[in-house]
Coordinates of C-alpha atoms in Angstrom, one line a residue:
Chain A
M876 CA 31.7 -18.6 -3.2
T877 CA 33.5 -16.9 -6.0
A878 CA 30.2 -16.7 -7.8
L879 CA 28.8 -14.5 -5.1
L880 CA 31.7 -12.1 -5.5
D881 CA 30.7 -11.6 -9.2
L882 CA 27.5 -10.1 -7.8
E883 CA 29.3 -7.1 -6.3
A884 CA 29.1 -4.9 -9.3
P885 CA 25.3 -5.4 -10.0
L886 CA 24.6 -5.1 -6.3
L887 CA 26.4 -1.8 -6.2
R888 CA 24.6 -0.5 -9.2
F889 CA 21.4 -1.8 -7.5
E890 CA 22.1 0.4 -4.4
E891 CA 22.6 3.5 -6.6
A892 CA 19.5 2.8 -8.7
L893 CA 17.4 2.2 -5.6
A894 CA 18.5 5.4 -3.9
E895 CA 17.7 7.4 -7.1
L896 CA 14.3 5.7 -7.5
V897 CA 13.1 6.7 -4.0
Q898 CA 14.1 10.3 -4.3
S899 CA 11.3 12.7 -3.3
E900 CA 10.8 16.4 -2.9
V901 CA 9.0 15.7 0.4
L902 CA 11.4 15.8 3.4
F903 CA 9.6 13.2 5.5
L904 CA 9.8 10.7 2.7
R905 CA 13.5 11.3 2.4
L906 CA 14.1 10.7 6.1
I907 CA 12.2 7.5 6.2
H908 CA 13.9 6.1 3.1
Q909 CA 17.3 7.0 4.3
D910 CA 16.4 4.9 7.3
L911 CA 14.9 1.8 5.7
V912 CA 15.7 1.5 2.1
T913 CA 19.1 2.9 1.6
A914 CA 20.4 1.6 5.0
G915 CA 20.7 -1.8 3.4
G916 CA 19.6 -5.1 4.7
K917 CA 20.8 -8.3 3.3
R918 CA 19.3 -7.7 -0.2
I919 CA 18.5 -11.4 -0.4
R920 CA 15.8 -10.9 -3.0
P921 CA 17.8 -8.8 -5.5
R922 CA 20.6 -11.3 -5.0
L923 CA 18.2 -14.1 -6.0
V924 CA 17.2 -12.2 -9.1
F925 CA 20.9 -11.6 -10.2
L926 CA 21.8 -15.3 -9.5
A927 CA 18.8 -16.7 -11.4
S928 CA 19.4 -14.3 -14.3
R929 CA 23.0 -15.2 -14.6
A930 CA 22.3 -19.0 -14.2
L931 CA 20.3 -18.6 -17.4
G932 CA 23.0 -16.5 -19.2
G933 CA 21.6 -13.0 -18.3
A934 CA 18.1 -11.6 -18.5
P935 CA 16.9 -8.3 -19.9
F936 CA 15.7 -5.9 -17.3
E937 CA 17.2 -7.9 -14.4
M938 CA 17.9 -4.6 -12.7
E939 CA 14.3 -3.5 -12.9
L940 CA 13.2 -6.8 -11.6
A941 CA 15.7 -6.6 -8.7
L942 CA 14.5 -3.1 -7.8
A943 CA 10.8 -4.2 -8.0
V944 CA 11.1 -7.2 -5.7
E945 CA 13.1 -5.2 -3.1
L946 CA 10.5 -2.3 -3.3
L947 CA 7.7 -4.7 -2.7
H948 CA 9.6 -6.3 0.2
S949 CA 10.5 -2.9 1.7
A950 CA 6.9 -1.7 1.4
T951 CA 5.7 -4.8 3.2
L952 CA 8.2 -4.2 6.0
L953 CA 6.9 -0.7 6.4
H954 CA 3.4 -1.9 6.6
D955 CA 4.5 -4.7 8.8
D956 CA 6.0 -2.5 11.4
L957 CA 2.4 -1.7 12.6
I958 CA 1.4 -5.3 12.6
D959 CA 4.3 -7.0 14.2
D960 CA 4.8 -4.2 16.6
A961 CA 8.5 -5.0 16.0
E962 CA 10.7 -3.3 18.5
T963 CA 13.6 -3.4 16.1
R964 CA 13.9 -3.9 12.4
R965 CA 17.2 -4.5 10.9
G966 CA 18.7 -3.7 14.2
K967 CA 17.4 -0.2 14.3
E968 CA 14.4 1.4 16.0
A969 CA 11.3 0.7 13.8
A970 CA 10.7 3.7 11.5
F971 CA 7.1 4.3 12.7
R972 CA 8.2 5.0 16.2
R973 CA 10.0 8.1 15.1
Y974 CA 7.6 9.4 12.5
G975 CA 4.2 7.9 13.4
N976 CA 2.3 5.1 11.8
A977 CA 0.9 7.5 9.2
V978 CA 4.2 8.2 7.5
S979 CA 5.2 4.6 7.8
V980 CA 2.2 3.4 5.9
L981 CA 2.4 6.2 3.3
S982 CA 6.1 5.6 2.7
G983 CA 5.2 2.0 1.9
D984 CA 2.6 3.3 -0.5
F985 CA 5.2 5.6 -2.1
L986 CA 7.5 2.6 -2.6
L987 CA 4.7 0.6 -4.2
S988 CA 4.2 3.5 -6.6
R989 CA 7.9 3.3 -7.5
L990 CA 7.5 -0.4 -8.0
L991 CA 4.8 0.2 -10.5
H992 CA 7.0 2.7 -12.3
V993 CA 10.0 0.4 -12.5
I994 CA 8.0 -2.6 -13.8
A995 CA 6.3 -0.4 -16.4
R996 CA 9.9 0.4 -17.6
T997 CA 10.2 -3.3 -18.7
G998 CA 7.3 -2.9 -21.1
R999 CA 6.3 -6.5 -20.1
M1000 CA 2.6 -6.7 -19.1
E1001 CA 3.0 -10.3 -18.0
L1002 CA 5.4 -9.1 -15.4
V1003 CA 2.9 -6.6 -14.2
E1004 CA 0.4 -9.4 -13.9
R1005 CA 2.8 -11.6 -11.9
F1006 CA 3.5 -8.7 -9.5
A1007 CA -0.3 -8.2 -9.1
E1008 CA -0.7 -11.9 -8.2
V1009 CA 2.2 -11.9 -5.8
A1010 CA 1.1 -8.6 -4.1
K1011 CA -2.3 -10.1 -3.7
T1012 CA -0.9 -13.3 -2.2
L1013 CA 1.4 -11.3 0.1
A1014 CA -1.5 -9.2 1.5
E1015 CA -3.7 -12.3 1.9
G1016 CA -0.9 -14.1 3.7
E1017 CA -0.4 -11.3 6.2
V1018 CA -4.1 -11.0 6.8
L1019 CA -4.4 -14.8 7.2
Q1020 CA -1.7 -14.8 9.8
F1021 CA -3.6 -12.1 11.7
Q1022 CA -6.8 -14.0 11.3
V1023 CA -5.3 -17.3 12.4
A1024 CA -3.9 -15.7 15.6
A1025 CA -7.2 -13.9 16.3
L1026 CA -9.3 -17.0 15.9
E1027 CA -6.7 -19.4 17.3
D1028 CA -7.1 -21.4 14.1
Y1029 CA -3.8 -23.1 14.4
S1030 CA -2.8 -26.0 12.1
L1031 CA 0.2 -27.2 10.1
E1032 CA -1.8 -26.5 7.0
N1033 CA -2.4 -22.9 7.9
Y1034 CA 1.3 -22.5 8.8
E1035 CA 2.3 -23.8 5.3
R1036 CA -0.2 -21.4 3.7
I1037 CA 1.1 -18.4 5.7
I1038 CA 4.8 -19.0 5.0
T1039 CA 4.1 -19.6 1.3
A1040 CA 2.0 -16.6 0.9
K1041 CA 3.9 -14.1 2.9
T1042 CA 7.5 -15.1 2.0
A1043 CA 7.8 -17.8 -0.5
A1044 CA 5.6 -16.4 -3.3
L1045 CA 7.8 -13.3 -3.7
M1046 CA 11.0 -15.3 -3.6
A1047 CA 9.5 -17.5 -6.3
L1048 CA 9.0 -14.4 -8.5
C1049 CA 12.6 -13.4 -7.8
T1050 CA 13.9 -16.6 -9.4
E1051 CA 11.1 -17.1 -12.0
G1052 CA 11.2 -13.5 -13.2
P1053 CA 14.5 -13.8 -15.1
A1054 CA 13.1 -16.8 -17.0
L1055 CA 9.9 -14.9 -17.8
L1056 CA 11.9 -11.9 -19.1
R1057 CA 14.1 -14.2 -21.2
E1058 CA 11.0 -16.1 -22.5
E1059 CA 12.4 -19.4 -21.4
P1060 CA 10.5 -22.6 -22.0
L1061 CA 7.8 -23.4 -19.4
E1062 CA 9.8 -26.1 -17.7
V1063 CA 12.7 -23.7 -17.0
R1064 CA 10.3 -21.1 -15.6
E1065 CA 8.7 -23.8 -13.4
A1066 CA 12.0 -25.1 -12.2
L1067 CA 13.1 -21.6 -11.1
Y1068 CA 9.7 -20.9 -9.6
R1069 CA 9.8 -24.1 -7.6
F1070 CA 13.3 -23.3 -6.4
G1071 CA 12.3 -19.9 -5.2
L1072 CA 9.1 -21.2 -3.5
L1073 CA 10.9 -24.0 -1.7
Y1074 CA 13.8 -21.8 -0.8
G1075 CA 11.4 -19.1 0.5
Q1076 CA 9.6 -21.7 2.6
A1077 CA 12.9 -22.9 4.1
F1078 CA 13.9 -19.3 4.7
Q1079 CA 10.7 -18.5 6.6
M1080 CA 10.9 -21.7 8.5
R1081 CA 14.4 -20.8 9.6
D1082 CA 13.4 -17.3 10.5
D1083 CA 10.6 -18.7 12.6
Y1084 CA 12.9 -21.2 14.2
L1085 CA 15.4 -18.5 15.1
D1086 CA 12.6 -16.3 16.5
L1087 CA 12.3 -18.8 19.3
M1088 CA 15.6 -20.7 19.4
G1089 CA 18.1 -18.1 18.1
S1090 CA 20.4 -15.9 20.1
P1091 CA 19.3 -12.3 20.7
E1092 CA 22.9 -11.1 20.2
A1093 CA 23.2 -12.7 16.8
L1094 CA 19.7 -11.6 15.7
G1095 CA 20.0 -8.1 17.1
K1096 CA 16.5 -8.3 18.6
P1097 CA 14.8 -10.2 21.5
V1098 CA 13.6 -13.7 20.8
G1099 CA 10.0 -14.8 21.3
G1100 CA 8.2 -12.2 19.2
D1101 CA 5.9 -14.8 17.5
V1102 CA 4.9 -16.2 20.9
R1103 CA 4.0 -12.8 22.2
E1104 CA 1.9 -12.1 19.1
G1105 CA 0.1 -15.4 19.2
K1106 CA 1.7 -16.6 16.0
L1107 CA 2.3 -20.3 16.1
T1108 CA 5.2 -21.7 14.0
L1109 CA 6.4 -25.1 13.2
I1110 CA 8.2 -25.5 16.5
T1111 CA 5.4 -24.3 18.7
L1112 CA 2.8 -26.2 16.7
R1113 CA 4.8 -29.4 17.4
L1114 CA 5.4 -28.6 21.0
L1115 CA 1.6 -27.9 21.5
E1116 CA 0.7 -31.2 19.8
R1117 CA 3.3 -33.3 21.7
F1118 CA 3.3 -31.6 25.1
P1119 CA -0.1 -29.9 25.4
E1120 CA 0.1 -29.6 29.2
E1121 CA 3.5 -28.0 29.3
A1122 CA 3.4 -25.8 26.1
G1123 CA -0.3 -25.0 26.0
P1124 CA -0.6 -22.7 29.0
I1125 CA 2.6 -20.8 28.0
L1126 CA 1.4 -20.3 24.4
R1127 CA -2.1 -19.3 25.5
R1128 CA -0.8 -16.6 27.8
R1129 CA 1.6 -15.7 25.0
G1130 CA 4.8 -16.2 27.1
R1131 CA 4.0 -13.4 29.4
E1132 CA 5.2 -15.0 32.6
E1133 CA 8.8 -14.8 33.8
G1134 CA 10.8 -17.8 32.4
D1135 CA 8.1 -18.9 29.9
L1136 CA 10.3 -18.5 26.9
E1137 CA 13.2 -20.3 28.5
R1138 CA 10.9 -23.2 29.4
L1139 CA 9.7 -23.4 25.8
R1140 CA 13.3 -23.3 24.5
A1141 CA 14.4 -26.0 27.0
L1142 CA 11.5 -28.2 26.1
A1143 CA 12.2 -27.9 22.4
R1144 CA 15.8 -28.8 22.9
T1145 CA 15.4 -31.7 25.3
S1146 CA 12.4 -33.3 23.5
G1147 CA 14.2 -33.3 20.1
V1148 CA 11.5 -31.1 18.6
A1149 CA 14.1 -28.4 17.8
A1150 CA 16.2 -31.0 16.0
E1151 CA 13.2 -32.3 14.1
V1152 CA 12.4 -28.8 12.9
E1153 CA 16.0 -28.2 11.8
A1154 CA 15.7 -31.5 9.8
A1155 CA 12.5 -30.3 8.2
I1156 CA 14.3 -27.1 7.1
R1157 CA 17.2 -29.0 5.7
A1158 CA 14.8 -31.3 3.8
R1159 CA 13.0 -28.3 2.3
A1160 CA 16.3 -26.7 1.3
E1161 CA 17.3 -30.0 -0.4
E1162 CA 14.0 -30.0 -2.3
A1163 CA 14.8 -26.5 -3.5
V1164 CA 18.2 -27.7 -4.7
G1165 CA 16.6 -30.6 -6.5
A1166 CA 14.4 -28.2 -8.5
L1167 CA 17.4 -26.8 -10.2
A1168 CA 18.6 -30.1 -11.6
L1169 CA 17.6 -29.2 -15.2
L1170 CA 19.7 -26.0 -15.2
P1171 CA 23.2 -26.1 -16.6
D1172 CA 25.9 -26.5 -14.0
T1173 CA 27.3 -23.0 -13.6
P1174 CA 28.8 -21.1 -10.6
Y1175 CA 25.5 -19.2 -10.4
R1176 CA 23.4 -22.4 -10.1
R1177 CA 25.8 -23.6 -7.4
A1178 CA 25.5 -20.2 -5.6
L1179 CA 21.7 -20.7 -5.5
E1180 CA 22.2 -24.2 -4.1
A1181 CA 24.6 -22.8 -1.5
L1182 CA 22.1 -20.1 -0.5
A1183 CA 19.4 -22.8 0.0
R1184 CA 21.6 -25.1 2.0
A1185 CA 22.7 -22.2 4.2
E1186 CA 19.2 -22.1 5.6
A1187 CA 20.0 -25.3 7.5
V1188 CA 22.6 -23.4 9.6
R1189 CA 21.8 -19.7 9.4
L1190 CA 22.1 -18.0 12.8
A1191 CA 20.7 -14.5 11.9
Chain B
M1440 CA -29.6 15.5 -15.6
T1441 CA -30.9 12.9 -18.0
A1442 CA -27.3 12.2 -19.0
L1443 CA -26.6 11.1 -15.4
L1444 CA -29.4 8.6 -15.7
D1445 CA -27.6 7.0 -18.6
L1446 CA -24.9 6.1 -16.2
E1447 CA -27.1 3.7 -14.2
A1448 CA -26.3 0.7 -16.3
P1449 CA -22.5 1.1 -16.3
L1450 CA -22.5 1.9 -12.6
L1451 CA -24.5 -1.2 -11.8
R1452 CA -22.1 -3.3 -13.8
F1453 CA -19.3 -1.5 -12.0
E1454 CA -20.6 -2.6 -8.6
E1455 CA -20.8 -6.2 -9.8
A1456 CA -17.3 -6.1 -11.2
L1457 CA -15.9 -4.5 -8.1
A1458 CA -17.5 -7.1 -5.8
E1459 CA -16.0 -9.9 -7.9
L1460 CA -12.6 -8.3 -8.1
V1461 CA -12.2 -8.0 -4.3
Q1462 CA -13.2 -11.6 -3.6
S1463 CA -10.8 -13.5 -1.4
E1464 CA -10.5 -16.8 0.3
V1465 CA -9.4 -15.0 3.5
L1466 CA -12.4 -14.3 5.8
F1467 CA -11.1 -11.1 7.3
L1468 CA -10.5 -9.6 3.9
R1469 CA -14.1 -10.4 2.9
L1470 CA -15.4 -8.7 6.0
I1471 CA -13.5 -5.5 5.5
H1472 CA -14.4 -5.3 1.9
Q1473 CA -18.1 -5.8 2.5
D1474 CA -17.7 -2.9 4.8
L1475 CA -15.8 -0.4 2.8
V1476 CA -15.8 -1.3 -0.9
T1477 CA -19.1 -2.9 -1.6
A1478 CA -21.0 -0.7 0.8
G1479 CA -20.9 2.1 -1.7
G1480 CA -19.9 5.7 -1.3
K1481 CA -20.7 8.2 -4.0
R1482 CA -18.5 6.5 -6.7
I1483 CA -17.6 10.0 -7.9
R1484 CA -14.4 8.8 -9.6
P1485 CA -15.9 5.9 -11.7
R1486 CA -18.7 8.4 -12.6
L1487 CA -16.0 10.8 -13.9
V1488 CA -14.5 8.0 -15.9
F1489 CA -17.8 7.0 -17.5
L1490 CA -18.8 10.6 -18.3
A1491 CA -15.4 11.5 -19.8
S1492 CA -15.4 8.3 -21.8
R1493 CA -18.9 9.0 -23.2
A1494 CA -18.1 12.7 -23.8
L1495 CA -15.5 11.3 -26.3
G1496 CA -17.9 8.7 -27.8
G1497 CA -16.8 5.8 -25.6
A1498 CA -13.4 4.5 -24.6
P1499 CA -12.1 0.9 -24.6
F1500 CA -11.4 -0.5 -21.1
E1501 CA -13.5 2.3 -19.5
M1502 CA -14.7 -0.3 -16.9
E1503 CA -11.1 -1.4 -16.0
L1504 CA -10.2 2.3 -15.6
A1505 CA -13.3 3.0 -13.4
L1506 CA -12.4 0.0 -11.3
A1507 CA -8.7 1.0 -11.0
V1508 CA -9.4 4.6 -9.9
E1509 CA -11.9 3.4 -7.3
L1510 CA -9.5 0.8 -6.0
L1511 CA -6.8 3.4 -5.6
H1512 CA -9.2 5.7 -3.8
S1513 CA -10.5 3.0 -1.5
A1514 CA -7.0 1.8 -0.7
T1515 CA -6.1 5.4 0.2
L1516 CA -9.2 5.6 2.5
L1517 CA -8.1 2.4 4.3
H1518 CA -4.6 3.7 4.8
D1519 CA -6.0 7.1 5.7
D1520 CA -8.1 5.8 8.6
L1521 CA -4.9 5.5 10.6
I1522 CA -3.8 9.0 9.7
D1523 CA -7.0 11.0 10.1
D1524 CA -8.0 9.0 13.1
A1525 CA -11.4 9.4 11.5
E1526 CA -14.2 8.6 13.8
T1527 CA -16.6 7.9 11.0
R1528 CA -16.0 7.2 7.4
R1529 CA -19.0 7.1 5.1
G1530 CA -21.2 7.3 8.1
K1531 CA -20.0 4.1 9.6
E1532 CA -17.4 3.1 12.2
A1533 CA -14.0 3.3 10.6
A1534 CA -13.0 -0.2 9.6
F1535 CA -9.8 -0.3 11.6
R1536 CA -11.6 0.1 14.9
R1537 CA -13.2 -3.2 14.5
Y1538 CA -10.3 -5.2 13.0
G1539 CA -7.2 -3.4 14.0
N1540 CA -4.9 -1.1 12.1
A1541 CA -3.1 -4.1 10.7
V1542 CA -6.0 -5.6 8.7
S1543 CA -6.9 -2.1 7.5
V1544 CA -3.4 -1.4 6.1
L1545 CA -3.2 -4.9 4.5
S1546 CA -6.7 -4.7 3.0
G1547 CA -5.5 -1.5 1.4
D1548 CA -2.5 -3.4 0.0
F1549 CA -4.9 -6.1 -1.2
L1550 CA -6.9 -3.5 -3.1
L1551 CA -3.7 -2.1 -4.6
S1552 CA -2.8 -5.6 -5.9
R1553 CA -6.2 -5.8 -7.5
L1554 CA -5.7 -2.4 -9.1
L1555 CA -2.5 -3.7 -10.6
H1556 CA -4.4 -6.7 -12.0
V1557 CA -7.1 -4.7 -13.5
I1558 CA -4.8 -2.2 -15.3
A1559 CA -2.7 -5.1 -16.6
R1560 CA -5.9 -6.3 -18.3
T1561 CA -5.9 -3.2 -20.5
G1562 CA -2.6 -4.2 -22.0
R1563 CA -1.7 -0.5 -22.0
M1564 CA 1.7 0.2 -20.4
E1565 CA 1.2 3.9 -20.6
L1566 CA -1.8 3.6 -18.2
V1567 CA 0.4 1.6 -15.8
E1568 CA 2.9 4.4 -15.9
R1569 CA 0.2 7.1 -15.3
F1570 CA -1.1 5.1 -12.3
A1571 CA 2.5 4.9 -11.0
E1572 CA 2.8 8.7 -11.2
V1573 CA -0.6 9.3 -9.6
A1574 CA 0.1 6.8 -6.8
K1575 CA 3.4 8.5 -6.1
T1576 CA 1.8 11.9 -6.1
L1577 CA -1.0 10.7 -3.7
A1578 CA 1.5 9.3 -1.2
E1579 CA 3.6 12.4 -1.4
G1580 CA 0.6 14.6 -0.9
E1581 CA -0.5 12.7 2.2
V1582 CA 3.0 12.8 3.7
L1583 CA 3.3 16.5 2.9
Q1584 CA 0.1 17.2 4.7
F1585 CA 1.4 15.3 7.7
Q1586 CA 4.8 17.1 7.4
V1587 CA 3.2 20.6 7.1
A1588 CA 1.1 19.9 10.2
A1589 CA 4.1 18.6 12.2
L1590 CA 6.4 21.5 11.2
E1591 CA 3.6 24.1 11.2
D1592 CA 4.8 25.0 7.8
Y1593 CA 1.4 26.6 6.8
S1594 CA 1.1 28.6 3.5
L1595 CA -1.4 29.0 0.7
E1596 CA 1.2 27.4 -1.6
N1597 CA 1.5 24.3 0.6
Y1598 CA -2.3 24.1 0.7
E1599 CA -2.6 24.1 -3.1
R1600 CA 0.2 21.5 -3.3
I1601 CA -1.6 19.2 -0.9
I1602 CA -5.1 19.4 -2.4
T1603 CA -3.6 18.9 -5.9
A1604 CA -1.5 15.9 -4.8
K1605 CA -3.9 14.1 -2.6
T1606 CA -7.2 14.6 -4.5
A1607 CA -6.9 16.4 -7.8
A1608 CA -4.2 14.3 -9.4
L1609 CA -6.4 11.1 -9.3
M1610 CA -9.5 13.0 -10.5
A1611 CA -7.4 14.3 -13.4
L1612 CA -6.5 10.6 -14.3
C1613 CA -10.2 9.7 -14.2
T1614 CA -11.0 12.2 -16.9
E1615 CA -7.7 12.0 -18.8
G1616 CA -7.7 8.2 -18.8
P1617 CA -10.5 7.7 -21.4
A1618 CA -8.6 10.1 -23.8
L1619 CA -5.4 8.1 -23.2
L1620 CA -7.2 4.8 -23.9
R1621 CA -8.8 6.2 -27.1
E1622 CA -5.4 7.7 -28.2
E1623 CA -7.0 11.1 -28.6
P1624 CA -4.8 14.0 -29.7
L1625 CA -2.7 15.7 -27.0
E1626 CA -5.0 18.8 -26.7
V1627 CA -8.0 16.6 -25.9
R1628 CA -6.0 14.7 -23.3
E1629 CA -4.8 17.9 -21.8
A1630 CA -8.3 19.5 -21.7
L1631 CA -9.7 16.5 -19.9
Y1632 CA -6.7 16.4 -17.6
R1633 CA -7.1 20.0 -16.7
F1634 CA -10.8 19.6 -16.1
G1635 CA -10.2 16.7 -13.7
L1636 CA -7.4 18.6 -11.9
L1637 CA -9.4 21.8 -11.5
Y1638 CA -12.6 19.9 -10.6
G1639 CA -10.6 17.9 -8.0
Q1640 CA -9.2 21.0 -6.5
A1641 CA -12.6 22.6 -6.2
F1642 CA -13.9 19.3 -4.7
Q1643 CA -11.2 19.2 -2.0
M1644 CA -11.7 22.9 -1.3
R1645 CA -15.4 22.2 -0.8
D1646 CA -14.7 19.2 1.5
D1647 CA -12.3 21.4 3.5
Y1648 CA -14.9 24.2 3.7
L1649 CA -17.6 21.8 4.9
D1650 CA -15.2 20.3 7.4
L1651 CA -15.5 23.6 9.3
M1652 CA -18.6 25.3 8.0
G1653 CA -20.9 22.3 7.2
S1654 CA -23.7 20.8 9.2
P1655 CA -22.8 17.6 11.2
E1656 CA -26.2 16.2 10.4
A1657 CA -25.7 16.6 6.6
L1658 CA -22.1 15.3 6.8
G1659 CA -22.9 12.5 9.1
K1660 CA -19.8 13.3 11.1
P1661 CA -18.7 16.0 13.5
V1662 CA -17.2 19.1 12.1
G1663 CA -13.7 20.5 12.9
G1664 CA -11.7 17.4 12.2
D1665 CA -9.0 19.4 10.3
V1666 CA -8.7 21.9 13.1
R1667 CA -8.2 19.1 15.6
E1668 CA -5.5 17.5 13.4
G1669 CA -3.6 20.7 12.9
K1670 CA -4.4 20.8 9.2
L1671 CA -4.9 24.3 7.9
T1672 CA -7.3 24.8 5.0
L1673 CA -8.2 27.8 2.8
I1674 CA -10.6 29.1 5.4
T1675 CA -8.4 28.8 8.4
L1676 CA -5.4 30.1 6.5
R1677 CA -7.3 33.2 5.7
L1678 CA -8.7 33.6 9.2
L1679 CA -5.2 33.2 10.6
E1680 CA -3.8 35.8 8.2
R1681 CA -6.6 38.3 8.7
F1682 CA -7.4 37.8 12.4
P1683 CA -4.3 36.4 14.0
E1684 CA -5.3 37.4 17.5
E1685 CA -8.7 35.7 17.4
A1686 CA -7.9 32.7 15.2
G1687 CA -4.3 32.1 16.1
P1688 CA -4.8 30.8 19.7
I1689 CA -7.7 28.6 18.7
L1690 CA -5.8 27.0 15.9
R1691 CA -2.7 26.5 17.9
R1692 CA -4.6 24.7 20.6
R1693 CA -6.3 22.8 17.8
G1694 CA -9.8 23.9 18.9
R1695 CA -9.7 21.9 22.1
E1696 CA -11.5 24.4 24.3
E1697 CA -15.3 24.5 24.6
G1698 CA -16.8 26.8 22.0
D1699 CA -13.6 27.1 20.0
L1700 CA -15.1 25.7 16.8
E1701 CA -18.3 27.8 17.1
R1702 CA -16.1 31.0 17.5
L1703 CA -14.1 30.1 14.3
R1704 CA -17.4 29.5 12.4
A1705 CA -18.9 32.8 13.6
L1706 CA -15.7 34.7 12.7
A1707 CA -15.7 33.2 9.2
R1708 CA -19.3 34.1 8.6
T1709 CA -19.3 37.6 10.0
S1710 CA -15.9 38.6 8.5
G1711 CA -16.9 37.5 5.0
V1712 CA -14.1 34.9 4.9
A1713 CA -16.5 32.1 4.4
A1714 CA -18.2 33.9 1.5
E1715 CA -14.7 34.6 0.0
V1716 CA -13.8 30.9 0.1
E1717 CA -17.1 30.0 -1.4
A1718 CA -16.3 32.4 -4.3
A1719 CA -12.9 30.8 -4.7
I1720 CA -14.5 27.4 -5.0
R1721 CA -17.0 28.7 -7.6
A1722 CA -14.2 30.3 -9.6
R1723 CA -12.2 27.1 -9.6
A1724 CA -15.2 25.1 -10.7
E1725 CA -15.8 27.7 -13.6
E1726 CA -12.1 27.3 -14.6
A1727 CA -12.8 23.5 -14.8
V1728 CA -15.8 24.1 -17.0
G1729 CA -13.8 26.3 -19.2
A1730 CA -11.3 23.5 -19.8
L1731 CA -14.0 21.5 -21.6
A1732 CA -14.6 24.2 -24.2
L1733 CA -13.0 22.2 -27.0
L1734 CA -15.1 19.1 -26.5
P1735 CA -18.3 18.6 -28.5
D1736 CA -21.4 19.8 -26.8
T1737 CA -23.0 16.5 -25.6
P1738 CA -25.2 15.6 -22.6
Y1739 CA -22.0 14.0 -21.1
R1740 CA -20.0 17.2 -21.3
R1741 CA -22.9 19.1 -19.8
A1742 CA -23.0 16.5 -17.0
L1743 CA -19.3 17.1 -16.2
E1744 CA -19.9 20.8 -16.2
A1745 CA -22.9 20.3 -13.8
L1746 CA -20.7 18.1 -11.5
A1747 CA -18.1 20.9 -11.3
R1748 CA -20.6 23.6 -10.7
A1749 CA -22.3 21.6 -7.9
E1750 CA -19.1 22.1 -5.8
A1751 CA -20.2 25.7 -5.3
V1752 CA -23.3 24.5 -3.4
R1753 CA -22.6 20.9 -2.2
L1754 CA -23.6 20.3 1.5
A1755 CA -22.3 16.8 2.1

């Protein structure tokens, strides 16, 4: 993990640059940004950018790329607060509850405008085009998730489409981006793209797993949010397929009855479905690691591998 | 008005290009876009682009610019539906009432991603940067309007800041954009920027005037929306200043009592405040016309002048 320590300096500069980028003369924008953007979070996406950049020997405009991916992610969170009706976000009260949906949505738009500014700074139109694609995919993924829940159009295929679109596509840009900026050969770009995509899928699979099976204390929020919103995930899809009579009624009533969530959790544990899903996450993470094989063996590549493998055991 | 007829061909191509640009594999996105984007609207912003472009002899990528400004405007409308709690938008039920706030916000994000795509197509990073500035200004203007209403921080200065940020800045980009794309000398760019800015201010002043003084039949929506949302405009600011005892209580209770709006309208008419505001709009439109003086006298310049002057009399 010494490689991760090397990231401290760029991550500190990142925080400074981010805080400067979201300055505004408008008071309400300052308030909401203090709350969401400058209050931190795990900064997984900038970290991916810095690691991928360094695994290649350093990319020009890595800071702009790191800022851009975090801005897109933060804007999505702000627009997501409405959708998920999340009671907590990063352990705090969701921003919109204090300032109203309006300011939440507009603050997201403000962040998107700053994203545009920061990618313009790179002078690389291909990067603008990639952000356009990923932003489109992200919006489509979120709407698809909403549509699948509304139409109860549940399937493994739709689950894979959703996690790829709403999470993995942006992570793929985090790791592909440095290769694009360095004008690396296509196979290097593709290897890093594949790593980010597979890592992102494993990451979302783990998030979804924890949403049902995790500990509320470790997560800092109640479990079962997806069940309440009618969003089926790998674990509930398998339970529904395997135990339609036990899981079906609970999922259809969105876990609203006393003890519903505990019954789902117990069923997942005793039936082995939870363990199967953990194995699927581990396999996805190993696939991600495999994609890096053609990169030189550096501490940065090993740090990317460690990040992926951590998805098999992450608790929060 | 023959010059306006010349716009029919580009405006038709515009509709086709827009419909193609917002295609998506996701059903819910198709539904919302049929509703908002392809159902029309006045297309004032693309019209400004085409007129300004032709007033200069034609600009490269005028279609991309026209698409981009309309996409930014449409995304703002979708994100605005939440804010304004608009009961009707372009004479139809607001999109979010049918599909939920979530899909409305995400559809706006989808349009923004297509905006990014279409400006990338121009290959002009300066245009990306200008869109970044305008998108920032737009979001700040909307939040400022919300903030001013929440803090009751009403002033003429804030009113000018809000109409400039939320409306005029984008219109200025509509008319400046073709000069940027043609790499015209700075004074030409500035003249067209100033025209768009002043025209946009006159336009928003007229919209705000009609919001109180217009006819619900002509507008296709009830009047008094701004009063209900605590948004002071030129006319209510002047009424409040001049007749604090009559207008103050009505505005503070946001016109909620029977006959409140009719009393405000009557007061504006009999006191001459309505006529003063109309004169202010006319003066702003004439200022806009003045900004075009250095352009060659063409049917396109005259069409821009006619558009500005129409703000003095527009009823819907």
